[in-house]
Amino acid sequence: MAHASEYGRQPRVLLVEDDPQDAFIVEELLADSGLSVRLEWVRSVDEARRALTALRPECVLLDLGLPDAHEFSALSAVIEEAGDAAVVVLTGLADEQAGMAALTAGAQDYLVKGRVEPEWLGRTLRYAMQRKQAEQAAVALHAERMRAKENERLERGLLPTPLLHSMPIEVASRYRASRGSATPGPGGAALRGRASATLGGDFFDVVESDDKVVHAVIGDVCGHGPDEAALGVCLRIAWRALVLSGVTGAALLRQLERLLEAERPGTEIFVTMSTLVLEPDQRTVRIWRAGHPGMLLHDGDRVKLAEPRHTPALGLPVEVDWHEEVLELPKGGGITLYTDGLFERRLPGAPARWLGEEGMLELARRYAHLDGERFLDALIADVESVTAPDAPADDLAVVHLRWKDPA
């Protein structure tokens, strides 16, 4: 931030000085300093406010003794409007202590009139701009670290460790945020996306109740951002608590919709969801589907698309009676649940073409012989490979459930 080459142009310096003689001296000193800048001169705090908005300078040279300011009011006003600009204050010979106080109040440096040499002035402005840039970088880094920690907390809430006790079921899961790199997740699951990613409200959970019934859910809060992610965490935790309390099916969805309507930031927010019950006979799956995409049904080395009847999503202004559907699971078979981020992918070329669930199914069939972990990795890699490079990718969650082979 200190010199012209970092901006591709001369840095702009705003001088706020009511005395024309002092302003002339500053101009002459800058001309001899070796620092190439574009100097703009204003005479009052009000003029400085307007100039800061219009010019967006890299540095402000501020006289503390302006006639329309009292004590440090000029400094406060300039810092408030300065944005990215460094602020260097000018004090009189009798006010050097004011310069020290200005540093505490937020200025990057101070100079005493009558004691400034050209080289010193240039070096002071250059270092002040560098110091301001370093401060901003530190603030941005701290904010990024805080966002990373918040993302980690939200991901842990959205993507829990399955709560299984005795039932022989294998669970594999993957999550990818809108952007980001792979990171290890809870329970060994690979989570995709992290600090720089845009979290959405995709969530899932798997629990076993006391009657040896396995329950699973996958859901998607419309929209992206911390509010949607936090709402997804809220619904996921509520789902687990209700299931472990014995609430299932349509009654479960009604309670979750009530919670959604109470917690969502706006009435336009809705949630798609599928909640499943895998019976101990290992062949019967009961499904309630609220506006959510279908699922993949695995039978040995084959996979097909299963789309049980669904009713509207949670949170829509319509009367809904969610229906139960029963799915027969092949012996040793499995189910893959997913959110729309897995198949709503734009393919390369024009006009725009989309992968869709049928296109995703064709990719899935290539890897139907693989176990759950490798199946998910291969499928997601293929989906991403066929996505247009410049196309935005929604966040996605995928869960694979399969009864273990007794052998």
Short mmCIF file of C-alpha atoms in Angstrom, two decimals:
data_model
loop_
_atom_site.label_atom_id
_atom_site.label_comp_id
_atom_site.label_asym_id
_atom_site.label_seq_id
_atom_site.Cartn_x
_atom_site.Cartn_y
_atom_site.Cartn_z
CA MET A 1 0.00 0.00 0.00
CA ALA A 2 3.00 2.23 0.37
CA HIS A 3 3.98 3.19 -3.16
CA ALA A 4 2.60 3.64 -6.64
CA SER A 5 3.59 0.24 -8.01
CA GLU A 6 1.33 -1.53 -5.49
CA TYR A 7 -1.68 0.36 -6.90
CA GLY A 8 -0.65 0.77 -10.53
CA ARG A 9 -0.89 4.54 -9.90
CA GLN A 10 0.32 7.23 -7.55
CA PRO A 11 -1.23 6.99 -4.08
CA ARG A 12 -3.57 9.88 -3.32
CA VAL A 13 -2.90 11.92 -0.18
CA LEU A 14 -5.56 14.22 1.27
CA LEU A 15 -4.19 17.20 3.23
CA VAL A 16 -6.68 18.68 5.72
CA GLU A 17 -5.14 22.04 6.69
CA ASP A 18 -6.77 25.46 7.14
CA ASP A 19 -3.52 27.48 6.93
CA PRO A 20 -2.45 28.13 3.29
CA GLN A 21 1.15 28.72 4.35
CA ASP A 22 1.36 25.37 6.14
CA ALA A 23 -0.32 23.67 3.17
CA PHE A 24 2.28 25.17 0.83
CA ILE A 25 5.11 23.93 3.08
CA VAL A 26 3.69 20.39 3.07
CA GLU A 27 3.44 20.49 -0.74
CA GLU A 28 7.06 21.60 -1.05
CA LEU A 29 8.25 18.97 1.41
CA LEU A 30 6.43 16.23 -0.49
CA ALA A 31 7.93 17.42 -3.77
CA ASP A 32 11.42 16.98 -2.26
CA SER A 33 10.67 13.75 -0.38
CA GLY A 34 11.09 11.27 -3.22
CA LEU A 35 7.57 9.91 -2.60
CA SER A 36 5.41 10.37 -5.69
CA VAL A 37 1.83 11.13 -4.63
CA ARG A 38 -1.20 13.05 -5.83
CA LEU A 39 -1.90 15.69 -3.20
CA GLU A 40 -5.41 17.04 -2.62
CA TRP A 41 -5.99 19.94 -0.20
CA VAL A 42 -9.10 20.80 1.82
CA ARG A 43 -9.46 23.32 4.64
CA SER A 44 -12.09 21.93 7.04
CA VAL A 45 -13.58 18.78 8.54
CA ASP A 46 -16.74 19.14 6.44
CA GLU A 47 -14.69 19.42 3.24
CA ALA A 48 -12.62 16.43 4.37
CA ARG A 49 -15.73 14.29 4.80
CA ARG A 50 -16.86 15.05 1.25
CA ALA A 51 -13.39 14.51 -0.17
CA LEU A 52 -12.94 11.20 1.59
CA THR A 53 -16.17 9.92 0.07
CA ALA A 54 -15.38 11.21 -3.42
CA LEU A 55 -11.62 10.58 -3.66
CA ARG A 56 -11.02 7.53 -1.43
CA PRO A 57 -7.37 8.49 -0.73
CA GLU A 58 -4.74 6.09 0.55
CA CYS A 59 -3.53 8.52 3.23
CA VAL A 60 -4.83 11.58 5.12
CA LEU A 61 -2.57 14.30 6.55
CA LEU A 62 -4.73 15.92 9.22
CA ASP A 63 -4.07 19.15 11.13
CA LEU A 64 -5.48 18.76 14.64
CA GLY A 65 -5.97 22.54 15.02
CA LEU A 66 -8.81 23.06 12.54
CA PRO A 67 -11.24 25.89 13.37
CA ASP A 68 -14.34 23.67 12.95
CA ALA A 69 -13.02 20.98 15.33
CA HIS A 70 -12.60 20.65 19.06
CA GLU A 71 -9.82 18.54 20.61
CA PHE A 72 -9.97 15.17 18.78
CA SER A 73 -13.31 15.63 17.03
CA ALA A 74 -11.56 16.16 13.67
CA LEU A 75 -9.61 12.93 14.07
CA SER A 76 -12.74 10.99 15.04
CA ALA A 77 -14.64 12.36 12.04
CA VAL A 78 -11.83 11.57 9.60
CA ILE A 79 -11.23 8.05 10.92
CA GLU A 80 -14.96 7.34 10.68
CA GLU A 81 -14.97 8.29 6.99
CA ALA A 82 -11.42 7.24 6.05
CA GLY A 83 -12.16 3.59 5.30
CA ASP A 84 -8.91 2.03 4.07
CA ALA A 85 -6.89 5.26 4.33
CA ALA A 86 -4.04 5.70 6.77
CA VAL A 87 -4.25 8.82 8.97
CA VAL A 88 -1.20 10.89 9.95
CA VAL A 89 -1.86 13.91 12.20
CA LEU A 90 -0.02 17.24 12.19
CA THR A 91 0.53 19.02 15.51
CA GLY A 92 2.13 22.30 16.57
CA LEU A 93 5.38 22.56 18.50
CA ALA A 94 3.49 22.97 21.78
CA ASP A 95 1.13 20.01 21.16
CA GLU A 96 3.43 17.03 20.75
CA GLN A 97 1.57 15.19 23.50
CA ALA A 98 -1.56 15.51 21.36
CA GLY A 99 0.24 13.57 18.63
CA MET A 100 0.92 10.71 21.04
CA ALA A 101 -2.72 10.75 22.11
CA ALA A 102 -3.78 10.64 18.44
CA LEU A 103 -1.98 7.32 18.03
CA THR A 104 -4.07 5.90 20.85
CA ALA A 105 -7.19 7.29 19.17
CA GLY A 106 -6.49 5.44 15.91
CA ALA A 107 -3.99 7.45 13.84
CA GLN A 108 -1.11 5.56 12.23
CA ASP A 109 1.51 8.26 13.01
CA TYR A 110 2.02 11.97 13.80
CA LEU A 111 4.34 14.77 12.70
CA VAL A 112 5.26 18.01 14.49
CA LYS A 113 5.12 21.12 12.32
CA GLY A 114 8.48 22.85 12.03
CA ARG A 115 10.39 19.63 12.68
CA VAL A 116 9.70 17.79 9.42
CA GLU A 117 12.34 17.12 6.79
CA PRO A 118 11.36 16.02 3.24
CA GLU A 119 12.81 12.52 3.56
CA TRP A 120 11.21 12.08 6.98
CA LEU A 121 7.80 13.14 5.63
CA GLY A 122 8.00 10.68 2.74
CA ARG A 123 9.10 7.84 4.99
CA THR A 124 6.35 8.61 7.53
CA LEU A 125 3.60 8.53 4.91
CA ARG A 126 4.97 5.40 3.29
CA TYR A 127 5.20 3.53 6.60
CA ALA A 128 1.77 4.77 7.70
CA MET A 129 0.17 3.34 4.56
CA GLN A 130 2.05 0.06 5.01
CA ARG A 131 1.03 -0.07 8.67
CA LYS A 132 -2.63 0.52 7.77
CA GLN A 133 -2.47 -2.26 5.20
CA ALA A 134 -0.94 -4.62 7.78
CA GLU A 135 -3.69 -3.74 10.28
CA GLN A 136 -6.37 -4.46 7.71
CA ALA A 137 -4.74 -7.76 6.78
CA ALA A 138 -4.64 -8.76 10.44
CA VAL A 139 -8.31 -7.87 10.90
CA ALA A 140 -9.26 -9.81 7.75
CA LEU A 141 -7.23 -12.82 8.90
CA HIS A 142 -8.89 -12.78 12.31
CA ALA A 143 -12.33 -12.54 10.71
CA GLU A 144 -11.49 -15.44 8.40
CA ARG A 145 -10.35 -17.56 11.34
CA MET A 146 -13.54 -16.75 13.21
CA ARG A 147 -15.60 -17.71 10.14
CA ALA A 148 -13.62 -20.93 9.87
CA LYS A 149 -14.37 -21.82 13.49
CA GLU A 150 -18.04 -20.96 13.03
CA ASN A 151 -18.18 -23.09 9.87
CA GLU A 152 -16.63 -25.99 11.76
CA ARG A 153 -19.22 -25.69 14.52
CA LEU A 154 -22.06 -25.50 12.02
CA GLU A 155 -20.74 -28.48 10.06
CA ARG A 156 -20.52 -30.56 13.21
CA GLY A 157 -24.16 -29.69 13.88
CA LEU A 158 -25.29 -30.40 10.33
CA LEU A 159 -23.34 -33.63 9.91
CA PRO A 160 -23.31 -35.65 13.14
CA THR A 161 -21.81 -39.01 13.94
CA PRO A 162 -24.48 -41.72 13.42
CA LEU A 163 -25.99 -42.95 16.69
CA LEU A 164 -26.06 -46.73 16.25
CA HIS A 165 -25.91 -49.40 18.95
CA SER A 166 -26.53 -52.96 17.80
CA MET A 167 -28.10 -53.02 14.35
CA PRO A 168 -25.71 -54.23 11.59
CA ILE A 169 -25.92 -51.25 9.27
CA GLU A 170 -23.12 -49.45 7.48
CA VAL A 171 -23.27 -45.70 7.04
CA ALA A 172 -21.13 -43.68 4.62
CA SER A 173 -21.62 -39.94 4.19
CA ARG A 174 -20.15 -37.03 2.32
CA TYR A 175 -20.74 -33.30 2.37
CA ARG A 176 -19.45 -30.55 0.12
CA ALA A 177 -20.11 -26.86 0.56
CA SER A 178 -20.57 -24.59 -2.44
CA ARG A 179 -16.82 -24.04 -2.61
CA GLY A 180 -13.88 -25.48 -0.68
CA SER A 181 -11.51 -28.38 -0.29
CA ALA A 182 -11.82 -31.77 1.33
CA THR A 183 -11.38 -32.07 5.07
CA PRO A 184 -11.89 -34.99 7.46
CA GLY A 185 -15.25 -35.08 9.15
CA PRO A 186 -16.84 -36.55 12.25
CA GLY A 187 -16.86 -40.29 12.56
CA GLY A 188 -14.29 -40.62 9.76
CA ALA A 189 -16.65 -39.28 7.11
CA ALA A 190 -15.00 -36.98 4.59
CA LEU A 191 -16.56 -33.55 4.70
CA ARG A 192 -16.07 -31.35 1.68
CA GLY A 193 -15.78 -27.61 2.12
CA ARG A 194 -14.42 -25.54 4.95
CA ALA A 195 -13.52 -22.03 5.93
CA SER A 196 -13.76 -20.27 2.56
CA ALA A 197 -16.78 -22.28 1.48
CA THR A 198 -20.34 -21.06 1.47
CA LEU A 199 -22.23 -23.28 3.86
CA GLY A 200 -25.83 -24.08 3.14
CA GLY A 201 -28.52 -25.83 5.10
CA ASP A 202 -28.03 -29.41 3.87
CA PHE A 203 -28.15 -31.86 6.78
CA PHE A 204 -28.55 -35.54 7.59
CA ASP A 205 -28.66 -37.88 10.56
CA VAL A 206 -28.91 -41.59 11.36
CA VAL A 207 -29.99 -42.98 14.76
CA GLU A 208 -31.08 -46.30 16.23
CA SER A 209 -33.96 -46.23 18.69
CA ASP A 210 -34.41 -48.54 21.67
CA ASP A 211 -36.66 -50.90 19.66
CA LYS A 212 -33.76 -51.62 17.25
CA VAL A 213 -35.29 -49.54 14.47
CA VAL A 214 -32.88 -47.40 12.41
CA HIS A 215 -34.09 -43.91 11.49
CA ALA A 216 -32.50 -41.67 8.86
CA VAL A 217 -33.16 -38.17 7.59
CA ILE A 218 -31.80 -35.93 4.87
CA GLY A 219 -32.89 -32.34 4.43
CA ASP A 220 -32.11 -29.11 2.63
CA VAL A 221 -32.89 -25.59 3.83
CA CYS A 222 -33.35 -23.31 0.82
CA GLY A 223 -30.65 -20.67 0.50
CA HIS A 224 -27.04 -20.40 1.63
CA GLY A 225 -25.26 -18.75 4.51
CA PRO A 226 -24.90 -18.96 8.29
CA ASP A 227 -28.61 -18.36 8.98
CA GLU A 228 -29.64 -21.26 6.76
CA ALA A 229 -26.89 -23.48 8.18
CA ALA A 230 -27.94 -22.65 11.74
CA LEU A 231 -31.56 -23.45 10.86
CA GLY A 232 -30.43 -26.79 9.42
CA VAL A 233 -28.60 -27.56 12.67
CA CYS A 234 -31.72 -26.69 14.66
CA LEU A 235 -33.94 -28.98 12.57
CA ARG A 236 -31.43 -31.83 12.60
CA ILE A 237 -31.11 -31.77 16.38
CA ALA A 238 -34.88 -31.51 16.77
CA TRP A 239 -35.34 -34.48 14.43
CA ARG A 240 -32.99 -36.61 16.51
CA ALA A 241 -34.66 -35.61 19.78
CA LEU A 242 -38.16 -36.31 18.46
CA VAL A 243 -37.20 -39.66 16.95
CA LEU A 244 -35.56 -40.83 20.17
CA SER A 245 -38.75 -39.75 21.96
CA GLY A 246 -40.80 -42.06 19.75
CA VAL A 247 -42.21 -39.49 17.28
CA THR A 248 -42.06 -40.61 13.64
CA GLY A 249 -43.77 -40.18 10.29
CA ALA A 250 -46.23 -37.40 9.57
CA ALA A 251 -46.37 -36.38 13.24
CA LEU A 252 -42.61 -35.87 13.17
CA LEU A 253 -42.81 -33.69 10.06
CA ARG A 254 -45.61 -31.61 11.58
CA GLN A 255 -43.51 -30.88 14.67
CA LEU A 256 -40.50 -29.97 12.53
CA GLU A 257 -42.62 -27.64 10.41
CA ARG A 258 -43.85 -25.88 13.55
CA LEU A 259 -40.26 -25.42 14.65
CA LEU A 260 -39.26 -24.18 11.18
CA GLU A 261 -42.02 -21.57 11.15
CA ALA A 262 -40.90 -20.33 14.57
CA GLU A 263 -37.17 -20.21 13.85
CA ARG A 264 -36.80 -19.24 10.18
CA PRO A 265 -35.65 -15.67 9.40
CA GLY A 266 -38.38 -15.13 6.79
CA THR A 267 -41.59 -16.71 5.54
CA GLU A 268 -39.97 -17.45 2.17
CA ILE A 269 -37.69 -20.08 3.75
CA PHE A 270 -38.78 -23.68 3.20
CA VAL A 271 -37.16 -27.07 3.75
CA THR A 272 -37.22 -30.27 1.71
CA MET A 273 -36.80 -33.47 3.68
CA SER A 274 -37.01 -37.24 3.53
CA THR A 275 -37.27 -39.20 6.77
CA LEU A 276 -36.95 -43.00 6.76
CA VAL A 277 -37.51 -45.93 9.09
CA LEU A 278 -35.49 -49.09 8.41
CA GLU A 279 -37.23 -51.97 10.15
CA PRO A 280 -35.28 -54.73 11.98
CA ASP A 281 -36.39 -57.28 9.33
CA GLN A 282 -33.80 -55.56 7.11
CA ARG A 283 -36.17 -55.69 4.13
CA THR A 284 -38.75 -52.99 4.83
CA VAL A 285 -38.19 -49.24 4.60
CA ARG A 286 -40.93 -46.76 5.47
CA ILE A 287 -40.50 -43.33 3.89
CA TRP A 288 -42.08 -39.89 4.33
CA ARG A 289 -40.95 -37.50 1.62
CA ALA A 290 -41.59 -33.74 1.87
CA GLY A 291 -40.62 -32.18 -1.43
CA HIS A 292 -37.21 -33.86 -1.41
CA PRO A 293 -35.48 -35.58 -4.37
CA GLY A 294 -35.64 -39.34 -4.77
CA MET A 295 -33.05 -41.91 -3.70
CA LEU A 296 -30.85 -44.61 -5.18
CA LEU A 297 -31.80 -48.22 -4.44
CA HIS A 298 -28.89 -50.68 -4.44
CA ASP A 299 -29.36 -54.38 -5.22
CA GLY A 300 -26.05 -56.19 -5.42
CA ASP A 301 -24.17 -54.75 -8.39
CA ARG A 302 -27.19 -52.86 -9.66
CA VAL A 303 -28.61 -49.48 -8.75
CA LYS A 304 -31.85 -47.80 -9.75
CA LEU A 305 -33.71 -44.59 -9.01
CA ALA A 306 -36.52 -44.87 -6.48
CA GLU A 307 -39.01 -42.01 -6.24
CA PRO A 308 -41.66 -42.69 -3.61
CA ARG A 309 -44.65 -40.37 -3.69
CA HIS A 310 -43.85 -37.02 -2.14
CA THR A 311 -45.88 -34.12 -0.85
CA PRO A 312 -44.89 -30.42 -0.52
CA ALA A 313 -41.88 -29.23 1.42
CA LEU A 314 -42.01 -27.99 4.99
CA GLY A 315 -42.86 -24.34 5.47
CA LEU A 316 -45.03 -23.76 2.38
CA PRO A 317 -48.39 -22.00 2.82
CA VAL A 318 -50.45 -25.10 1.94
CA GLU A 319 -52.30 -27.74 3.91
CA VAL A 320 -50.27 -30.93 3.80
CA ASP A 321 -50.81 -34.52 4.91
CA TRP A 322 -47.52 -36.31 4.48
CA HIS A 323 -48.04 -39.88 3.29
CA GLU A 324 -46.16 -43.00 4.25
CA GLU A 325 -44.66 -45.10 1.46
CA VAL A 326 -43.24 -48.59 1.95
CA LEU A 327 -40.18 -49.70 -0.01
CA GLU A 328 -39.02 -53.31 -0.20
CA LEU A 329 -35.26 -53.49 0.19
CA PRO A 330 -33.42 -56.38 -1.54
CA LYS A 331 -31.46 -58.74 0.68
CA GLY A 332 -28.18 -57.05 1.50
CA GLY A 333 -29.41 -54.00 -0.37
CA GLY A 334 -28.79 -50.37 0.38
CA ILE A 335 -30.08 -46.85 -0.13
CA THR A 336 -28.29 -43.65 -1.09
CA LEU A 337 -29.97 -40.41 -0.03
CA TYR A 338 -28.84 -37.09 -1.50
CA THR A 339 -29.68 -33.41 -1.80
CA ASP A 340 -30.20 -31.61 -5.10
CA GLY A 341 -26.61 -30.33 -5.17
CA LEU A 342 -25.59 -33.77 -6.44
CA PHE A 343 -27.58 -33.61 -9.69
CA GLU A 344 -28.53 -29.98 -10.34
CA ARG A 345 -25.33 -29.46 -12.32
CA ARG A 346 -24.89 -27.54 -15.53
CA LEU A 347 -23.00 -29.47 -18.19
CA PRO A 348 -20.46 -27.88 -20.58
CA GLY A 349 -21.63 -26.45 -23.87
CA ALA A 350 -24.46 -24.29 -25.14
CA PRO A 351 -27.38 -24.17 -24.92
CA ALA A 352 -27.37 -24.93 -21.22
CA ARG A 353 -27.81 -28.61 -20.39
CA TRP A 354 -28.27 -30.12 -16.96
CA LEU A 355 -27.17 -33.43 -15.46
CA GLY A 356 -30.45 -34.17 -13.67
CA GLU A 357 -31.30 -37.28 -11.67
CA GLU A 358 -31.29 -39.54 -14.75
CA GLY A 359 -27.81 -38.36 -15.70
CA MET A 360 -26.65 -38.87 -12.12
CA LEU A 361 -28.11 -42.40 -12.22
CA GLU A 362 -26.09 -43.25 -15.32
CA LEU A 363 -22.93 -42.21 -13.48
CA ALA A 364 -23.96 -44.15 -10.37
CA ARG A 365 -24.40 -47.37 -12.35
CA ARG A 366 -20.69 -47.36 -13.17
CA TYR A 367 -19.84 -47.80 -9.49
CA ALA A 368 -22.73 -49.92 -8.19
CA HIS A 369 -20.30 -52.78 -7.41
CA LEU A 370 -18.32 -50.67 -4.92
CA ASP A 371 -18.83 -50.47 -1.17
CA GLY A 372 -20.50 -47.36 0.25
CA GLU A 373 -17.39 -45.30 0.94
CA ARG A 374 -15.83 -45.87 -2.48
CA PHE A 375 -19.18 -45.56 -4.23
CA LEU A 376 -19.78 -42.07 -2.84
CA ASP A 377 -16.25 -40.89 -3.62
CA ALA A 378 -16.41 -42.18 -7.20
CA LEU A 379 -19.90 -40.81 -7.84
CA ILE A 380 -19.14 -37.33 -6.49
CA ALA A 381 -15.86 -37.20 -8.42
CA ASP A 382 -17.68 -38.11 -11.65
CA VAL A 383 -20.44 -35.57 -11.03
CA GLU A 384 -17.87 -32.86 -10.51
CA SER A 385 -15.88 -33.90 -13.57
CA VAL A 386 -18.89 -33.47 -15.88
CA THR A 387 -19.96 -30.14 -14.35
CA ALA A 388 -19.17 -27.09 -16.49
CA PRO A 389 -15.96 -25.48 -15.12
CA ASP A 390 -17.55 -22.03 -14.84
CA ALA A 391 -20.83 -23.26 -13.35
CA PRO A 392 -21.57 -22.54 -9.67
CA ALA A 393 -21.97 -25.71 -7.60
CA ASP A 394 -24.56 -25.96 -4.87
CA ASP A 395 -23.70 -27.59 -1.56
CA LEU A 396 -24.51 -31.27 -1.37
CA ALA A 397 -25.01 -33.98 1.22
CA VAL A 398 -25.04 -37.71 0.43
CA VAL A 399 -25.68 -40.65 2.79
CA HIS A 400 -25.35 -44.34 1.91
CA LEU A 401 -27.05 -46.94 4.15
CA ARG A 402 -26.52 -50.66 3.68
CA TRP A 403 -27.21 -53.68 5.87
CA LYS A 404 -23.99 -55.53 6.67
CA ASP A 405 -23.35 -58.93 5.16
CA PRO A 406 -23.69 -61.51 7.99
CA ALA A 407 -20.69 -63.37 6.59
#
